[in-house]
Structures are given as C-alpha cells and as structure tokens.
Amino acid sequence: MDRIRIAGGKRLNGSIPISGAKNATLPLMIASLLTDQTLILDNVPRLADVGLLQRILSNHGVDVMTGGKRPGETQYDGQTLHISAERVIDTTAPYELVSRMRASFWVIAPLLARMGEAKVSLPGGCAIGTRPVDLLIMALERLGADIDIDGGYVVARAKNGLKGGEINFPKVTVGGTHTALMAAALANGTTVIENAAREPEIKDVADCLNKMGAKINGAGSSQIVVEGVSKLNGARHRVLPDRIETGTYAMAVAMTGGDVMLENARAELLQEGLDVLAAAGLEYNETNRGLRVARNGGALKPVEVTTQPFPGFPTDLQAQLMALMTCASGTSRITETIFENRFMHVQELVRFGARIQLDGETATIEGVDKLKGAPVMATDLRASVSLVIAALAADGETMVNRVYHLDRGFERLEDKLSACGAEIERIVG
Ligand code: EPZ
C-alpha cells in the first residue's frame, strides 16, 4: 500500500488547480442510466471512486469512453467522459461492487425509473457511521415503487412505471435527494420534494438533468418540484469545482502560512467554511481566476463550529478544521451532527501531540505551539487529509499510511502541494 512522507514546516506559495467535484461527478455519472443517448461530462476528476463507478456502470452495460487530452491541455485539466447507457443489460448491482463505494447504491433510482426494476445490494456501514438508506427507499415508495429486502439486496419494482408524489424528508439527506430527483424525472406526473438537501452538487445534477430534458424547479432550495417526462436525452455538462477540495487546501495554507491561488474555486460554494476560516485568521479574496487565500504572520485563532447541511459548515471539512485548530492560540470546539462516528482522526492527531478531548459529538481542542511529526494511519477519506494538514506544519517527518483513502477523493494531492513548496512525496509499495 502506498504511503505519503511529509517533512513539515514549509510555507505554501503558488497556485493549486481545483478539480471537478467528486460528489457531483458520481451522481452525474449515475444519471447517464436515465437515457439511451450519450451524456458527455467535462472537468471530471481523476479519482479512484470515479474509476470504480465506471466499472460498476459497465456491469449494467454502460459504455464509458474517456476523452483523450486535447492540444494545449495541462495535466490538471479534468477528463471528459462520454457515457452511453444505450441498452441496460443488467438491473442488478452486486454486493462486491456496491460495498466498495456506497454512492453506487444510487443506481437504484435510474434503473427503476427507466427499466421498471432494480436489485441493488444494501451498501452496509462504513467507517464514519451506519449510513442507512431507509429514506432513499421511502422516497422510491412514495413514487409508487414496490420494495422488498431480500438477502441483503433491495429489490425494487415499478412495472407500470413510477408516479409523481409528495416526498417529505424527516432529515436532510443528499443521497435521498439525488434518488428522489432521478426517480421523479421519469415518473408520470408531478413530484414535490420537501426538506430537500441544498448542497451545490444537488443543483449541479439538476442543471444537467434539465439539459437532458427534465423539468426540475427549485434545486438548491429545500423545496424541489419535478414534472416527470417520458424520455430524457443526451447532453453535455461541466462538473462544478470541488468545494471540499477548495476548503481543504485553504486550511492547508492557513496551517502552514503562505499565499496560494486556488484556481477555478468559487467562494459561493463554500461561504460558511470561508467565514469560519476568516475568523481563524485566513485572508481570502475572489478573483476571476479563482480564490486567493493567504496567512502571513498573525496567530491562528480558535473557533466554535457545528457541522450542518448546506449552507452550514460541511461535515466533509470537519476533520480538516480540527487539524487546523490543533495549532490555534486557544480553545476550539467542533460539534459533529451529521455522522455518529466521524472522529476517527482524533486519535491520529493526538499522535502528533495535539490536545483533543471528546465528549459525545463535541471535540474540544486546546491549541499547542507545535506538532511533532509521527507515523499515522488514514481511516477514511476526509480523516486522511486532516493528517496531511497536520503533517505540513509539524516539526520533523510524518509518514501517512493507507493513502488509498486519500486517492478516493483528492486528485494528485502530493503533486498539487509540492508545486507550492511542500516537502511531500508518495512512496509506492
Ligand atoms: C453525501 O453522503 C456525501 N457523499 C458525503 O460525502 C457527505 O458527507 C454527506 O452527503 C453529507 O453531506 C456523496 O455525495 C457521494 P446523507 P450521503 O444521506 O448522501 C442519515 C465524502 O467524504 N441518513 O446526506 O450518504 C445519514 O446516516 C462523503 O465525500 C439516514 O438516516 O449522506 C447521515 O446521518 C462522506 N437515512 C445523514 O442522514 C437515509 O436513508 C446525512 O446523510 C440516508 C441518510
């Protein structure tokens, strides 16, 4: 398994290209199942999860062609995928694939909407929580699906097609909202989704579905109305920039000090996160090239944050913020309200000398003057990058093990950071 070696203490200066958003790319690829024509996606990040989803989709008979580099493209330009689900040859998504990437469970909605049936393995839990899918199933039932759970699989049927209906989510769920949107797009009649997730990736997927001929209004707000249509067509869509990658690198600059242009980043995708980072001492301003972030001198200030659904502070930046706060000049508090077990990074940060106390869903962080490099273990995608942030400012050398977690969601992380002066290298093996 690859490892990443970091020698801390280097400031970050230069520019980092922000890739297309993983959490928009995955549902956009899944949306290709809704049409027999070709969906073209631009600015797709080169991530392990994208490669795995290509394999999962091919299991259903989907052809995915990766467009080659065009003249003048730099190594960081996202890739273009041509995705054709002309004929769906299999409506089953097997356990051995779904268990490796939970979002692949979302294929249940387009398979059911287009083919009238789907048999998709329950995804099982993961490091950060039990991650149930009861609300995704509820949404499909509200649109007329018959659902059985059989041998660890969700068996869904809608022989006469799905019907528009009312879906009222008791709690905000991104996957639930994606599922409801894709099923409703081809349902017969009107669907109203209440308490919908407002994440920018939801709106990005809805914009693409509308290009394909769907009739969706209100995406990005908590009420979405969908007029079902009988057929969707091919389209071309550019994936929006990754707000979690943006926030992650902004925190890396806040941690080491320096001045970096985050190319293609958009502040409105991450406003709450940027407000928190400004309170902690990071300067930022928007330019036509992206988001410029800097911290020159001035101590890191402690903050109090509770994770919330968008537009609140994102749970996917919680571990990264905790790493940053280990060196703040005072006491910080971070409360995680979205997932029940998303503090796996705490024990690893303590290995750097961080002082963190856990009390239920709240972590209290006493800032220290300096962290010391140490061998640490990555446990999940966002926790692993919090260890990189800590290592960038720690005295001495850090070895981050199990970096396959990193590769799921951060494209060329070590290249992007070393281009700005970090002493970081991947040790293959
Ligand atoms: C999406 O996961 C993201 N993944 C997650 O990012 C992100 O952390 C999460 O949304 C919250 O923003 C992708 O977009 C691929 P949820 P999702 O349904 O849809 C509970 C990353 O690091 N819930 O919004 O699975 C659930 O347990 C990943 O990129 C139910 O109870 O999250 C959680 O407590 C990690 N029943 C809460 O809702 C359900 O049927 C929010 O989950 C569904 C969810």
Coordinates of C-alpha atoms and ligand atoms in Angstrom, one line a residue:
M1 CA 0.0 0.0 0.0
D2 CA 1.3 3.5 -0.9
R3 CA 2.4 5.8 1.8
I4 CA 3.0 9.6 1.9
R5 CA 6.1 11.1 3.5
I6 CA 5.9 14.7 4.6
A7 CA 8.6 16.9 6.1
G8 CA 6.7 19.7 7.8
G9 CA 7.5 23.4 8.3
K10 CA 7.3 24.7 4.7
R11 CA 5.0 27.6 3.8
L12 CA 2.8 27.2 0.7
N13 CA 3.1 29.7 -2.1
G14 CA 1.9 29.5 -5.7
S15 CA -1.3 28.1 -7.2
I16 CA -3.4 24.9 -6.9
P17 CA -5.9 23.9 -9.7
I18 CA -9.2 22.8 -8.1
S19 CA -10.6 19.7 -9.7
G20 CA -14.2 18.9 -10.6
A21 CA -16.3 17.9 -7.6
K22 CA -16.3 14.2 -6.7
N23 CA -19.8 14.5 -5.1
A24 CA -21.3 15.9 -8.2
T25 CA -19.4 13.6 -10.6
L26 CA -20.7 10.4 -9.0
P27 CA -24.4 11.2 -9.3
L28 CA -23.9 12.8 -12.7
M29 CA -22.3 9.5 -14.0
I30 CA -25.2 7.6 -12.5
A31 CA -27.7 9.9 -14.2
S32 CA -26.4 8.6 -17.5
L33 CA -28.6 5.5 -16.9
L34 CA -31.7 7.6 -17.4
T35 CA -31.2 7.9 -21.1
D36 CA -30.3 5.7 -24.1
Q37 CA -28.3 8.6 -25.6
T38 CA -24.8 9.8 -24.7
L39 CA -24.1 12.0 -21.7
I40 CA -20.8 13.9 -22.0
L41 CA -19.2 15.2 -18.8
D42 CA -16.3 17.6 -18.7
N43 CA -14.0 18.5 -15.9
V44 CA -14.2 15.0 -14.4
P45 CA -11.6 14.5 -11.7
R46 CA -9.2 11.6 -11.9
L47 CA -10.1 9.8 -8.7
A48 CA -10.3 6.1 -7.6
D49 CA -14.0 6.5 -6.9
V50 CA -14.6 7.7 -10.5
G51 CA -12.8 4.7 -11.9
L52 CA -14.7 2.3 -9.6
L53 CA -18.0 3.8 -10.6
Q54 CA -17.1 3.4 -14.3
R55 CA -16.6 -0.4 -13.6
I56 CA -19.9 -0.5 -11.7
L57 CA -21.8 1.2 -14.6
S58 CA -20.2 -1.1 -17.2
N59 CA -21.7 -4.0 -15.2
H60 CA -25.1 -2.6 -16.3
G61 CA -24.0 -2.4 -19.9
V62 CA -22.9 1.3 -19.8
D63 CA -20.0 2.2 -22.1
V64 CA -17.7 4.9 -20.7
M65 CA -15.2 6.4 -23.1
T66 CA -12.6 8.7 -21.6
G67 CA -11.8 11.6 -24.0
G68 CA -8.1 11.9 -24.7
K69 CA -6.2 15.1 -24.0
R70 CA -6.8 18.0 -26.3
P71 CA -3.9 20.0 -27.6
G72 CA -2.8 22.6 -25.0
E73 CA -4.5 20.9 -22.1
T74 CA -2.4 20.9 -18.9
Q75 CA -2.0 17.8 -16.8
Y76 CA -4.6 19.1 -14.3
D77 CA -7.4 19.7 -16.8
G78 CA -10.3 17.4 -15.8
Q79 CA -11.0 14.5 -18.1
T80 CA -14.0 14.2 -20.4
L81 CA -16.2 11.2 -20.2
H82 CA -18.6 10.0 -22.9
I83 CA -21.1 7.8 -21.1
S84 CA -23.7 5.7 -23.1
A85 CA -26.3 3.6 -21.5
E86 CA -27.9 2.7 -24.8
R87 CA -29.0 -0.7 -23.6
V88 CA -29.2 -1.7 -19.9
I89 CA -28.2 -5.4 -19.9
D90 CA -28.4 -6.0 -16.1
T91 CA -30.5 -4.3 -13.4
T92 CA -28.6 -5.9 -10.5
A93 CA -25.8 -4.1 -8.6
P94 CA -23.8 -6.7 -6.7
Y95 CA -22.6 -6.6 -3.1
E96 CA -18.9 -6.9 -4.1
L97 CA -19.2 -3.6 -6.0
V98 CA -21.7 -1.6 -4.0
S99 CA -19.9 -2.4 -0.7
R100 CA -16.8 -0.7 -2.1
M101 CA -18.5 2.6 -2.9
R102 CA -21.7 3.5 -1.1
A103 CA -22.8 6.1 -3.6
S104 CA -23.2 3.3 -6.2
F105 CA -26.4 2.4 -4.3
W106 CA -27.9 5.4 -6.0
V107 CA -28.1 3.5 -9.3
I108 CA -31.4 2.1 -7.9
A109 CA -33.3 5.2 -8.9
P110 CA -32.4 5.4 -12.7
L111 CA -32.6 1.7 -13.1
L112 CA -36.1 1.6 -11.5
A113 CA -37.2 4.7 -13.4
R114 CA -36.0 3.5 -16.8
M115 CA -36.3 -0.3 -16.6
G116 CA -39.1 -0.7 -14.0
E117 CA -37.0 -2.9 -11.8
A118 CA -33.7 -2.8 -9.8
K119 CA -31.9 -5.2 -7.5
V120 CA -29.2 -3.3 -5.6
S121 CA -27.1 -4.6 -2.7
L122 CA -27.6 -2.7 0.6
P123 CA -24.3 -0.8 0.9
G124 CA -23.5 -1.8 4.5
G125 CA -22.0 0.6 7.0
C126 CA -18.7 2.4 6.7
A127 CA -16.0 4.0 9.0
I128 CA -18.0 7.1 9.7
G129 CA -21.3 5.6 10.5
T130 CA -24.1 3.1 9.9
R131 CA -25.2 5.1 6.8
P132 CA -28.7 3.7 6.5
V133 CA -30.7 4.1 3.2
D134 CA -34.2 3.9 4.7
L135 CA -35.0 7.5 3.5
L136 CA -33.9 6.6 -0.1
I137 CA -36.3 3.6 0.0
M138 CA -39.0 5.8 1.4
A139 CA -38.6 8.2 -1.5
L140 CA -39.0 5.5 -4.1
E141 CA -42.0 4.0 -2.3
R142 CA -43.6 7.5 -2.3
L143 CA -43.3 7.4 -6.1
G144 CA -45.1 4.0 -6.3
A145 CA -42.3 1.5 -6.1
D146 CA -42.8 -1.9 -4.5
I147 CA -39.7 -2.6 -2.3
D148 CA -38.6 -5.8 -0.7
I149 CA -35.4 -6.5 1.2
D150 CA -34.1 -10.0 0.2
G151 CA -30.8 -11.5 1.1
G152 CA -29.0 -8.2 1.7
Y153 CA -30.5 -6.7 -1.5
V154 CA -33.1 -4.0 -2.1
V155 CA -35.5 -5.4 -4.7
A156 CA -37.5 -2.6 -6.3
R157 CA -40.3 -2.9 -8.9
A158 CA -42.4 -0.4 -10.7
K159 CA -43.8 -2.5 -13.6
N160 CA -46.3 0.3 -14.7
G161 CA -43.7 3.0 -14.1
L162 CA -43.3 5.4 -11.3
K163 CA -45.9 8.0 -10.4
G164 CA -45.3 11.6 -9.2
G165 CA -45.9 12.1 -5.5
E166 CA -45.1 14.0 -2.3
I167 CA -41.7 13.2 -0.6
N168 CA -41.1 14.9 2.7
F169 CA -37.7 14.0 4.2
P170 CA -37.7 14.0 8.0
K171 CA -34.0 14.8 7.9
V172 CA -31.8 16.4 5.1
T173 CA -30.2 13.6 3.0
V174 CA -28.0 14.3 0.0
G175 CA -28.3 10.7 -1.3
G176 CA -32.0 10.8 -0.7
T177 CA -32.5 14.0 -2.6
H178 CA -30.4 12.6 -5.6
T179 CA -32.5 9.4 -5.5
A180 CA -35.8 11.3 -5.4
L181 CA -34.7 13.7 -8.3
M182 CA -33.6 10.9 -10.6
A183 CA -36.7 8.8 -10.0
A184 CA -39.1 11.7 -10.3
A185 CA -37.5 12.9 -13.6
L186 CA -39.1 10.0 -15.5
A187 CA -42.2 9.5 -13.2
N188 CA -45.7 10.0 -14.6
G189 CA -46.9 13.3 -13.0
T190 CA -45.6 15.9 -10.6
T191 CA -43.3 15.3 -7.6
V192 CA -42.8 17.7 -4.7
I193 CA -39.7 17.1 -2.6
E194 CA -39.8 18.8 0.8
N195 CA -36.8 19.4 3.1
A196 CA -34.5 18.6 0.1
A197 CA -30.7 18.8 0.5
R198 CA -29.4 22.2 -0.7
E199 CA -25.8 21.2 -1.5
P200 CA -24.4 22.8 -4.7
E201 CA -23.9 19.3 -6.1
I202 CA -27.7 18.7 -6.0
K203 CA -28.2 21.8 -8.1
D204 CA -25.4 20.8 -10.5
V205 CA -27.1 17.4 -11.1
A206 CA -30.5 19.1 -11.5
D207 CA -29.0 21.5 -14.1
C208 CA -27.6 18.6 -16.0
L209 CA -30.9 16.7 -15.8
N210 CA -32.7 19.8 -17.2
K211 CA -30.2 19.9 -20.1
M212 CA -31.3 16.3 -20.7
G213 CA -34.9 17.3 -20.9
A214 CA -36.1 17.0 -17.3
K215 CA -38.4 19.6 -15.8
I216 CA -36.9 20.4 -12.4
N217 CA -37.5 23.7 -10.4
G218 CA -36.2 24.8 -7.1
A219 CA -33.0 22.7 -6.9
G220 CA -30.7 24.3 -4.3
S221 CA -33.6 25.2 -2.2
S222 CA -35.4 23.0 0.3
Q223 CA -38.4 22.5 -1.9
I224 CA -38.0 21.0 -5.4
V225 CA -40.8 20.4 -7.9
V226 CA -40.3 17.9 -10.7
E227 CA -42.7 17.5 -13.7
G228 CA -42.0 13.9 -14.9
V229 CA -41.2 13.4 -18.6
S230 CA -41.4 10.3 -20.7
K231 CA -37.8 10.3 -22.0
L232 CA -34.5 12.0 -21.4
N233 CA -31.9 12.8 -24.0
G234 CA -28.1 13.1 -24.1
A235 CA -26.4 16.3 -23.1
R236 CA -23.0 17.9 -22.3
H237 CA -22.3 19.2 -18.8
R238 CA -19.2 20.6 -17.0
V239 CA -18.8 19.4 -13.4
L240 CA -18.6 22.3 -10.9
P241 CA -15.4 22.8 -8.9
D242 CA -15.0 20.8 -5.7
R243 CA -15.8 22.9 -2.7
I244 CA -14.4 20.3 -0.2
E245 CA -11.1 20.2 -2.1
T246 CA -11.2 24.1 -2.0
G247 CA -11.7 24.2 1.7
T248 CA -9.1 21.5 2.3
Y249 CA -6.3 23.4 0.5
A250 CA -7.5 26.7 2.1
M251 CA -6.9 25.1 5.5
A252 CA -3.5 23.8 4.4
V253 CA -2.5 27.3 3.6
A254 CA -3.9 28.6 6.9
M255 CA -1.9 25.9 8.7
T256 CA 1.5 26.5 7.1
G257 CA 1.2 30.2 6.3
G258 CA 1.7 31.4 2.7
D259 CA -0.3 32.7 -0.2
V260 CA -2.0 30.5 -2.8
M261 CA -4.4 31.0 -5.7
L262 CA -7.0 28.2 -5.7
E263 CA -7.7 28.1 -9.4
N264 CA -11.4 27.8 -10.6
A265 CA -12.6 27.8 -6.9
R266 CA -15.8 29.6 -6.3
A267 CA -16.5 31.2 -2.9
E268 CA -20.3 31.0 -3.0
L269 CA -20.0 27.1 -2.9
L270 CA -18.2 27.4 0.5
Q271 CA -19.3 30.6 2.1
E272 CA -19.8 29.3 5.7
G273 CA -16.5 27.5 5.5
L274 CA -14.7 30.6 4.4
D275 CA -16.4 32.7 7.1
V276 CA -15.0 30.3 9.7
L277 CA -11.5 30.3 8.2
A278 CA -11.6 34.2 8.1
A279 CA -12.4 34.1 11.8
A280 CA -9.5 31.8 12.3
G281 CA -7.2 34.3 10.6
L282 CA -7.1 33.3 6.9
E283 CA -7.4 36.1 4.4
Y284 CA -9.2 35.4 1.1
N285 CA -10.5 37.2 -1.9
E286 CA -12.2 36.3 -5.1
T287 CA -10.6 36.9 -8.4
N288 CA -11.6 35.9 -11.9
R289 CA -9.0 33.1 -11.7
G290 CA -10.4 31.7 -8.5
L291 CA -10.0 32.2 -4.8
R292 CA -6.8 33.7 -3.4
V293 CA -6.1 32.5 0.2
A294 CA -3.2 33.7 2.5
R295 CA -2.0 33.8 6.1
N296 CA 1.1 35.9 6.6
G297 CA 2.1 36.3 10.3
G298 CA -0.8 36.6 12.8
A299 CA -1.6 33.6 15.0
L300 CA -4.4 31.1 14.2
K301 CA -7.5 32.0 16.3
P302 CA -9.7 29.4 17.9
V303 CA -13.3 28.9 16.6
E304 CA -16.5 27.2 17.7
V305 CA -18.2 25.3 14.8
T306 CA -21.1 22.8 14.5
T307 CA -21.5 20.9 11.2
Q308 CA -24.8 21.3 9.4
P309 CA -26.3 20.5 6.0
F310 CA -25.5 23.1 3.3
P311 CA -25.3 26.1 3.6
G312 CA -23.9 25.3 7.1
F313 CA -20.4 24.2 7.8
P314 CA -19.8 21.0 5.9
T315 CA -19.2 17.7 7.7
D316 CA -16.7 16.9 5.0
L317 CA -14.4 19.7 6.3
Q318 CA -14.7 18.8 9.9
A319 CA -11.6 16.7 10.2
Q320 CA -9.6 19.2 8.3
L321 CA -10.7 22.1 10.6
M322 CA -9.8 20.0 13.6
A323 CA -6.3 19.6 12.3
L324 CA -6.0 23.3 11.8
M325 CA -7.3 24.1 15.3
T326 CA -4.7 21.9 17.0
C327 CA -2.3 24.9 16.5
A328 CA -4.7 27.7 17.3
S329 CA -3.9 30.1 20.1
G330 CA -6.6 29.0 22.5
T331 CA -9.5 26.5 22.9
S332 CA -11.8 25.5 20.0
R333 CA -14.9 23.4 19.9
I334 CA -16.2 21.3 17.0
T335 CA -19.5 19.5 17.1
E336 CA -20.3 16.9 14.5
T337 CA -24.1 16.5 14.0
I338 CA -24.3 14.6 10.6
F339 CA -22.5 11.3 11.3
E340 CA -22.3 9.4 14.5
N341 CA -18.7 8.3 14.2
R342 CA -16.7 10.9 12.4
F343 CA -13.9 11.5 15.0
M344 CA -11.6 8.6 13.8
H345 CA -8.9 11.2 13.1
V346 CA -8.8 12.4 16.7
Q347 CA -6.5 9.6 18.0
E348 CA -4.2 10.0 15.0
L349 CA -4.0 13.8 15.5
V350 CA -3.1 13.1 19.2
R351 CA -0.1 11.2 17.9
F352 CA 1.2 14.5 16.6
G353 CA 1.0 15.9 20.1
A354 CA -2.4 17.5 19.6
R355 CA -4.6 18.0 22.8
I356 CA -8.2 17.0 22.0
Q357 CA -10.9 15.8 24.4
L358 CA -14.1 14.1 23.1
D359 CA -17.4 14.4 24.8
G360 CA -20.1 12.8 22.8
E361 CA -20.5 14.7 19.5
T362 CA -18.2 17.6 20.6
A363 CA -14.5 17.8 20.4
T364 CA -12.6 20.3 22.5
I365 CA -9.2 21.2 21.1
E366 CA -6.5 23.0 23.2
G367 CA -4.1 24.7 20.7
V368 CA -0.4 23.8 21.1
D369 CA 2.6 25.7 19.9
K370 CA 4.0 23.0 17.7
L371 CA 3.0 19.5 16.5
K372 CA 5.7 16.8 16.1
G373 CA 5.8 14.5 13.0
A374 CA 4.8 10.9 13.6
P375 CA 3.8 7.7 11.7
V376 CA -0.1 7.9 11.4
M377 CA -2.8 5.8 9.8
A378 CA -5.6 7.1 7.4
T379 CA -9.0 5.7 8.2
D380 CA -11.4 7.4 5.9
L381 CA -11.2 9.9 3.0
R382 CA -11.5 13.2 4.9
A383 CA -9.8 12.0 8.1
S384 CA -6.7 11.0 6.0
V385 CA -6.3 14.5 4.5
S386 CA -6.6 16.0 8.0
L387 CA -3.4 14.1 8.9
V388 CA -1.7 15.6 5.8
I389 CA -2.7 19.1 7.0
A390 CA -1.3 18.4 10.5
A391 CA 1.9 17.0 9.0
L392 CA 2.5 20.0 6.8
A393 CA 3.0 22.2 9.9
A394 CA 4.6 19.6 12.2
D395 CA 8.2 19.6 13.2
G396 CA 10.1 16.7 11.5
E397 CA 8.9 13.8 9.4
T398 CA 5.4 12.2 9.1
M399 CA 4.5 9.0 7.3
V400 CA 0.8 8.7 6.4
N401 CA -0.1 5.1 5.8
R402 CA -3.1 3.7 3.8
V403 CA -3.3 6.6 1.5
Y404 CA -5.7 4.8 -0.8
H405 CA -8.3 6.6 1.2
L406 CA -6.8 9.9 0.0
D407 CA -6.9 8.7 -3.6
R408 CA -10.6 8.3 -3.4
G409 CA -11.3 12.0 -3.2
F410 CA -8.2 14.1 -3.8
E411 CA -6.6 14.2 -7.3
R412 CA -2.8 14.3 -7.3
L413 CA -2.7 15.7 -3.8
E414 CA 1.1 15.4 -3.4
D415 CA 1.8 17.0 -6.8
K416 CA -0.5 19.9 -6.0
L417 CA 1.1 20.6 -2.6
S418 CA 4.7 20.0 -3.7
A419 CA 4.2 22.5 -6.6
C420 CA 3.5 25.1 -3.8
G421 CA 6.7 24.3 -1.8
A422 CA 5.6 21.4 0.5
E423 CA 8.2 18.7 1.0
I424 CA 5.9 15.7 0.3
E425 CA 6.3 12.5 -1.7
R426 CA 4.5 9.3 -2.3
I427 CA 6.3 6.1 -1.5
V428 CA 4.8 3.4 -3.8
G429 CA 4.5 -0.1 -2.4
Ligands
EPZ1 C1 -23.2 12.6 0.9 O1 -23.4 11.3 1.6 C2 -21.8 12.7 0.6 N1 -21.3 11.7 -0.4 C3 -20.9 12.6 1.8 O2 -19.6 12.8 1.5 C4 -21.4 13.8 2.8 O3 -20.6 13.7 4.0 C5 -22.9 13.6 3.0 O4 -23.6 13.6 1.8 C6 -23.4 14.8 3.9 O5 -23.2 16.0 3.2 C7 -21.6 11.9 -1.7 O6 -22.2 12.9 -2.1 C8 -21.1 10.8 -2.6 P1 -26.7 11.9 3.7 P2 -24.8 10.7 1.9 O7 -27.7 11.0 3.1 O8 -25.8 11.1 0.8 C9 -28.6 9.9 7.5 C10 -17.3 12.3 1.3 O9 -16.4 12.3 2.2 N2 -29.4 9.1 6.6 O10 -26.8 13.4 3.4 O11 -24.7 9.2 2.2 C11 -27.1 9.5 7.4 O12 -26.8 8.4 8.2 C12 -18.6 11.8 1.7 O13 -17.2 12.8 0.2 C13 -30.4 8.3 7.1 O14 -30.6 8.2 8.3 O15 -25.2 11.5 3.2 C14 -26.5 10.8 7.9 O16 -26.5 10.8 9.4 C15 -18.7 11.2 3.1 N3 -31.2 7.6 6.2 C16 -27.4 11.9 7.4 O17 -28.6 11.3 7.1 C17 -31.0 7.6 4.9 O18 -31.7 6.9 4.2 C18 -26.9 12.6 6.2 O19 -26.6 11.6 5.2 C19 -30.0 8.5 4.4 C20 -29.2 9.2 5.2

